[in-house]
Amino acid sequence: MGRPPCCDKSNVKKGLWTAEEDAKILAYVAIHGVGNWSLIPKKAGLNRCGKSCRLRWTNYLRPDLKHDSFSPQEEELIIQCHRIIGSRWSSIARKLPGRTDNDVKNHWNTKLKKRLVKMGIDPVTHKPVSQVLTEFRNISGHGNSSEPFLRNFKTEPSNNNSILTQSNSAWEIIRNNTTSHESYHNSPMIFTNPTSSSEFQTTTAFHFSNHPLNGTTSSCSSSSSSASITQPNQGAQVFCWSDYLLSDPVLPLSSQTQVVGSSATSNLTFECSSQKTASKASGTCHSASSFVDEILDKDQEMLSQFPQLLNDFDY
DNA sequence: AAGTCACTCAACCGCAGGACG
DNA sequence: GCGTCCTGCGGTTGAGTGACT
């Protein structure tokens, strides 16, 4: 059972705001200040949802907002921030005085993303598209582009943007070419750590072509500046990935409790720079850890290594 | 001039988390 | 601990508008 609606939607006005409605909001806020948005429509004489009033104030009426176009410096900052933290628009907007998260989000989606695509840069990973595709091919271990999920990666040599005209990014193509089950069983899943900068960006790909559910073995690889690209089955350290599947409702328990390490049944490897992770991964399975724990560990590791990078953002 | 298309951006939606009783 | 309310957030939608045919 979901939450009840914040207001009677059948009786509230929707759509664009009139100057009169704006004036009512401004007058009310000037006297009473912001807050208690659910009461404002009634008190200010507006036939609007309180949430809508808050949004109108936050995104348009606030006196500290800029309404001019984005400067090149602001655009550069958005791109840099997006590269580091991804689509956390509110955090990015806090770096841009006078801009709202909605402004930043819209500007990214309508201008900056397309600009990067035109430049041949994947707007998700902020890497050159060619590099993303090369890494994908390498990581997947499927150099043969006749693989169904790789067909879209065939590019016209004369048109560097041919891929991206079909979708927003190589990342999306990868996602779009996999159903949820395909991604589990047949296709690589690539994760980009949103808290990493360009220099420290970590792209991790898990290749489940030999998922236990298929009755065979599994492979996994990770690539980053601090963790070099490792082809499946070539990793130096054994990664007990099945630990992370213990609570996976999709998988039968018997398939999830695969033992690796000395076991020959798994070829899965995971190379990483974290000593903590490495020690955890070497030999013994750490069944108490979870995938989330691993990500948090990674965040902590990054925080300790590059505190000045992450201090700029609110988490 | 009229119709179509593409783009922009204001606004909406649903979800999550915190505060509070 | 639980339910409710409020607020913040990110994704998505659709009206408005200009460019193009």
XYZ file of C-alpha atoms (C1' of nucleotides) in Angstrom:
357
model
C 0.000 0.000 0.000
C 1.517 3.253 -1.073
C 1.369 6.661 0.461
C -1.872 8.580 0.141
C -1.717 11.491 -2.305
C -0.501 14.752 -0.812
C -3.636 16.517 -2.006
C -6.831 15.954 -3.891
C -5.400 15.883 -7.376
C -8.779 16.193 -9.010
C -9.341 19.582 -7.419
C -5.963 21.222 -7.868
C -4.770 23.172 -10.842
C -1.876 21.776 -12.815
C 0.283 23.134 -15.546
C 1.993 26.438 -16.020
C 1.831 29.088 -13.357
C 0.260 32.464 -13.945
C 1.759 35.763 -12.817
C -1.053 36.065 -10.316
C -0.248 32.711 -8.755
C 3.420 33.626 -8.610
C 2.511 36.861 -6.873
C 0.514 34.986 -4.272
C 3.407 32.692 -3.502
C 5.842 35.582 -3.307
C 3.555 37.568 -1.064
C 3.016 34.657 1.263
C 6.700 33.778 1.494
C 7.622 37.419 2.068
C 5.440 37.439 5.149
C 5.697 33.912 6.501
C 8.881 32.560 5.002
C 9.274 29.151 3.419
C 8.121 25.909 4.973
C 4.853 24.099 5.617
C 4.227 23.913 1.923
C 1.166 21.774 2.375
C -0.533 24.679 4.124
C 0.564 27.382 1.721
C -2.035 26.735 -1.005
C -4.843 27.203 1.445
C -3.311 30.155 3.254
C -2.177 31.894 0.094
C -5.409 31.289 -1.727
C -3.987 29.001 -4.359
C -5.703 26.051 -5.939
C -2.424 24.175 -6.197
C -0.782 21.199 -4.596
C 1.651 22.191 -1.854
C 4.322 20.220 -3.536
C 3.735 22.161 -6.708
C 4.049 25.426 -4.773
C 7.344 24.339 -3.282
C 8.657 23.364 -6.685
C 7.584 26.669 -8.199
C 9.371 28.551 -5.455
C 12.462 26.358 -5.504
C 12.908 26.273 -9.240
C 11.685 29.668 -10.311
C 10.637 32.228 -7.733
C 13.540 32.103 -5.318
C 15.175 35.545 -5.437
C 18.691 34.153 -5.521
C 18.159 32.273 -8.749
C 19.855 33.162 -11.981
C 17.621 33.102 -15.026
C 20.266 33.727 -17.659
C 21.953 31.064 -19.721
C 24.774 28.909 -18.391
C 28.269 30.293 -18.748
C 31.058 28.157 -20.229
C 32.587 27.975 -16.760
C 29.358 26.668 -15.308
C 29.035 24.142 -18.090
C 32.559 22.937 -17.529
C 31.867 22.583 -13.829
C 28.732 20.563 -14.505
C 30.622 18.226 -16.777
C 33.423 17.795 -14.269
C 31.008 17.190 -11.431
C 28.957 14.755 -13.461
C 32.095 12.861 -14.310
C 32.895 12.558 -10.629
C 29.538 11.969 -8.973
C 27.159 11.182 -11.811
C 23.596 12.404 -11.888
C 23.400 13.785 -8.381
C 21.913 16.988 -9.647
C 21.242 18.569 -6.296
C 24.877 18.139 -5.271
C 26.054 19.571 -8.562
C 23.622 22.466 -8.307
C 25.037 23.394 -4.908
C 28.311 24.088 -6.645
C 26.572 26.545 -8.943
C 25.129 29.511 -7.076
C 21.794 30.561 -8.450
C 21.158 27.302 -10.257
C 18.701 24.603 -9.279
C 18.993 20.900 -9.671
C 16.255 21.104 -12.274
C 18.233 23.711 -14.219
C 21.356 21.621 -14.131
C 19.540 18.443 -15.034
C 17.761 20.043 -17.966
C 20.900 21.702 -19.226
C 22.773 18.444 -19.034
C 20.082 16.466 -20.818
C 19.470 18.999 -23.558
C 22.893 20.473 -24.193
C 25.883 19.029 -22.428
C 25.144 15.369 -22.970
C 24.670 15.929 -26.675
C 27.808 17.977 -26.842
C 29.852 15.179 -25.317
C 28.292 12.688 -27.695
C 29.238 14.863 -30.633
C 32.769 14.943 -29.319
C 32.800 11.164 -29.243
C 32.734 10.994 -25.467
C 30.414 8.653 -23.696
C 28.294 10.889 -21.428
C 27.972 8.204 -18.797
C 31.551 7.116 -18.371
C 33.089 10.324 -19.756
C 35.510 8.185 -21.658
C 35.978 8.165 -25.418
C 33.357 5.942 -26.961
C 36.002 3.938 -28.749
C 37.664 3.184 -25.433
C 34.405 2.172 -23.816
C 33.633 -0.206 -26.634
C 37.138 -1.612 -26.686
C 37.040 -2.225 -22.967
C 33.643 -3.777 -23.294
C 34.857 -6.140 -25.964
C 37.942 -7.011 -23.967
C 36.101 -7.438 -20.721
C 33.374 -9.517 -22.249
C 35.931 -11.723 -23.899
C 33.804 -11.632 -27.003
C 35.876 -10.181 -29.755
C 33.454 -11.583 -32.222
C 31.003 -8.787 -32.866
C 28.517 -11.214 -34.295
C 27.533 -11.863 -30.706
C 23.927 -10.731 -30.443
C 24.563 -8.142 -27.763
C 27.527 -6.751 -29.670
C 25.828 -6.253 -32.993
C 25.039 -2.646 -32.251
C 28.686 -1.913 -31.667
C 29.523 -2.323 -35.302
C 30.365 1.191 -36.317
C 30.736 2.929 -39.586
C 34.343 4.035 -39.790
C 33.323 7.289 -41.351
C 30.839 8.106 -38.674
C 32.149 8.157 -35.161
C 28.749 9.018 -33.794
C 26.861 6.278 -35.485
C 26.494 4.342 -32.292
C 25.347 7.249 -30.292
C 22.733 8.316 -32.728
C 20.928 5.157 -31.823
C 21.146 5.646 -28.118
C 22.494 8.079 -25.615
C 25.632 6.242 -24.777
C 27.566 3.087 -25.165
C 26.565 2.382 -21.634
C 22.925 2.500 -22.531
C 23.477 0.300 -25.527
C 25.056 -2.251 -23.258
C 22.136 -2.014 -20.903
C 19.580 -2.020 -23.668
C 21.062 -5.117 -25.167
C 20.532 -7.114 -22.051
C 17.387 -8.172 -20.372
C 17.593 -8.571 -16.646
C 18.164 -12.273 -16.985
C 20.530 -11.900 -19.874
C 22.594 -9.537 -17.855
C 22.740 -12.056 -15.083
C 23.497 -15.017 -17.199
C 24.899 -14.028 -20.508
C 26.112 -10.484 -20.659
C 28.606 -8.299 -18.900
C 27.358 -5.873 -16.318
C 29.481 -2.799 -16.177
C 29.449 -0.589 -13.130
C 31.017 2.807 -13.046
C 31.881 4.107 -9.642
C 30.190 7.493 -9.549
C 32.463 8.760 -6.841
C 35.574 8.479 -8.917
C 37.131 11.252 -10.929
C 38.438 10.926 -14.440
C 41.848 10.003 -13.151
C 40.455 7.585 -10.663
C 37.442 6.359 -12.486
C 36.710 2.758 -11.873
C 34.838 0.699 -14.348
C 33.955 -2.728 -13.167
C 32.500 -5.397 -15.324
C 31.080 -8.654 -14.180
C 30.715 -11.292 -16.754
C 28.163 -13.884 -15.894
C 28.370 -15.960 -19.006
C 29.218 -18.886 -16.800
C 26.881 -18.090 -14.024
C 26.295 -20.887 -11.534
C 22.696 -20.834 -12.535
C 23.839 -22.087 -15.860
C 25.599 -24.924 -14.144
C 29.068 -23.830 -15.054
C 31.559 -21.358 -13.783
C 31.685 -17.601 -13.559
C 34.067 -14.844 -14.365
C 34.496 -11.299 -13.303
C 36.893 -8.548 -14.090
C 37.585 -5.043 -12.977
C 39.438 -2.199 -14.556
C 40.574 1.138 -13.273
C 43.660 3.209 -12.936
C 44.316 1.608 -9.624
C 43.145 -1.812 -10.679
C 44.413 -2.712 -14.060
C 42.241 -4.282 -16.691
C 42.027 -7.960 -16.125
C 40.625 -10.377 -18.577
C 38.289 -13.017 -17.327
C 40.093 -16.036 -15.976
C 43.373 -14.151 -15.758
C 43.017 -12.517 -12.377
C 45.729 -12.872 -9.777
C 43.331 -13.005 -6.881
C 40.328 -15.102 -6.275
C 37.186 -13.181 -5.583
C 34.448 -14.908 -3.661
C 31.658 -13.338 -5.638
C 29.132 -15.986 -4.792
C 29.067 -14.521 -1.296
C 27.185 -11.622 -2.753
C 24.521 -13.873 -4.145
C 23.648 -15.567 -0.919
C 20.616 -13.416 -0.473
C 19.754 -13.189 -4.122
C 16.109 -14.148 -4.334
C 16.531 -15.069 -7.975
C 18.962 -17.820 -7.315
C 18.314 -21.107 -5.646
C 20.368 -21.446 -2.502
C 22.222 -24.440 -3.791
C 23.465 -22.378 -6.681
C 24.477 -19.506 -4.477
C 26.704 -21.329 -2.067
C 29.419 -22.093 -4.480
C 32.819 -22.354 -2.831
C 35.744 -20.780 -4.542
C 39.348 -20.274 -3.586
C 40.864 -23.672 -3.809
C 37.788 -24.884 -5.575
C 38.268 -25.605 -9.198
C 34.663 -25.002 -9.952
C 35.025 -21.273 -10.265
C 37.277 -19.311 -12.503
C 35.969 -16.024 -11.287
C 38.621 -13.444 -10.597
C 38.548 -9.979 -9.170
C 41.568 -7.779 -9.094
C 41.543 -4.725 -6.940
C 43.882 -2.275 -5.338
C 42.397 -2.469 -1.912
C 44.479 -4.474 0.463
C 41.444 -4.969 2.590
C 39.524 -6.303 -0.321
C 42.459 -8.302 -1.478
C 42.906 -9.947 1.876
C 39.246 -10.641 1.989
C 39.369 -12.100 -1.447
C 42.448 -14.179 -1.049
C 41.678 -17.716 -0.151
C 38.875 -17.452 2.328
C 35.354 -16.597 1.488
C 33.918 -13.821 3.582
C 30.352 -14.913 3.667
C 29.368 -12.133 6.059
C 30.198 -9.423 3.592
C 27.793 -8.198 1.003
C 28.068 -6.514 -2.306
C 26.990 -3.276 -0.653
C 29.693 -3.695 1.972
C 32.197 -4.072 -0.780
C 31.064 -0.867 -2.407
C 31.198 0.940 0.922
C 34.671 -0.418 1.498
C 35.657 0.919 -1.871
C 34.218 4.310 -1.037
C 36.132 4.375 2.208
C 39.271 3.435 0.381
C 38.775 6.242 -2.105
C 37.978 8.673 0.651
C 41.208 7.859 2.418
C 43.223 8.133 -0.764
C 41.613 11.233 -2.244
C 39.941 13.130 0.595
C 40.186 16.439 -1.183
C 38.223 14.997 -4.055
C 35.250 13.831 -2.084
C 35.209 16.588 0.488
C 33.661 18.856 -2.043
C 30.474 16.860 -2.138
C 27.801 16.256 0.368
C 26.906 12.709 0.971
C 0.681 29.868 -45.017
C 0.255 25.394 -43.098
C 1.969 21.234 -41.348
C 5.608 18.616 -39.187
C 9.488 17.896 -36.465
C 12.885 18.704 -32.904
C 14.142 20.960 -28.982
C 13.689 23.284 -24.477
C 12.360 23.614 -19.942
C 8.689 24.049 -16.478
C 6.205 20.981 -14.063
C 4.766 16.489 -12.500
C 5.421 11.905 -10.448
C 6.841 8.484 -7.307
C 10.046 7.157 -4.024
C 13.051 7.682 0.032
C 14.488 9.516 4.279
C 14.090 12.430 8.327
C 11.280 14.511 11.956
C 7.772 14.087 15.046
C 3.958 12.473 17.890
C 8.502 0.596 17.005
C 4.964 2.535 14.147
C 2.365 5.714 11.384
C 2.018 10.218 9.414
C 3.700 14.338 7.538
C 7.089 17.045 5.229
C 10.822 17.670 2.263
C 14.329 16.441 -1.113
C 15.592 14.039 -5.047
C 16.027 12.070 -9.775
C 13.476 10.557 -13.730
C 9.977 11.647 -16.900
C 6.386 14.178 -19.331
C 4.241 17.443 -22.206
C 3.175 22.295 -23.533
C 5.294 25.875 -25.919
C 8.213 27.419 -29.535
C 11.256 27.843 -33.325
C 13.192 25.641 -37.453
C 12.352 23.318 -41.428
C 9.781 21.544 -45.474
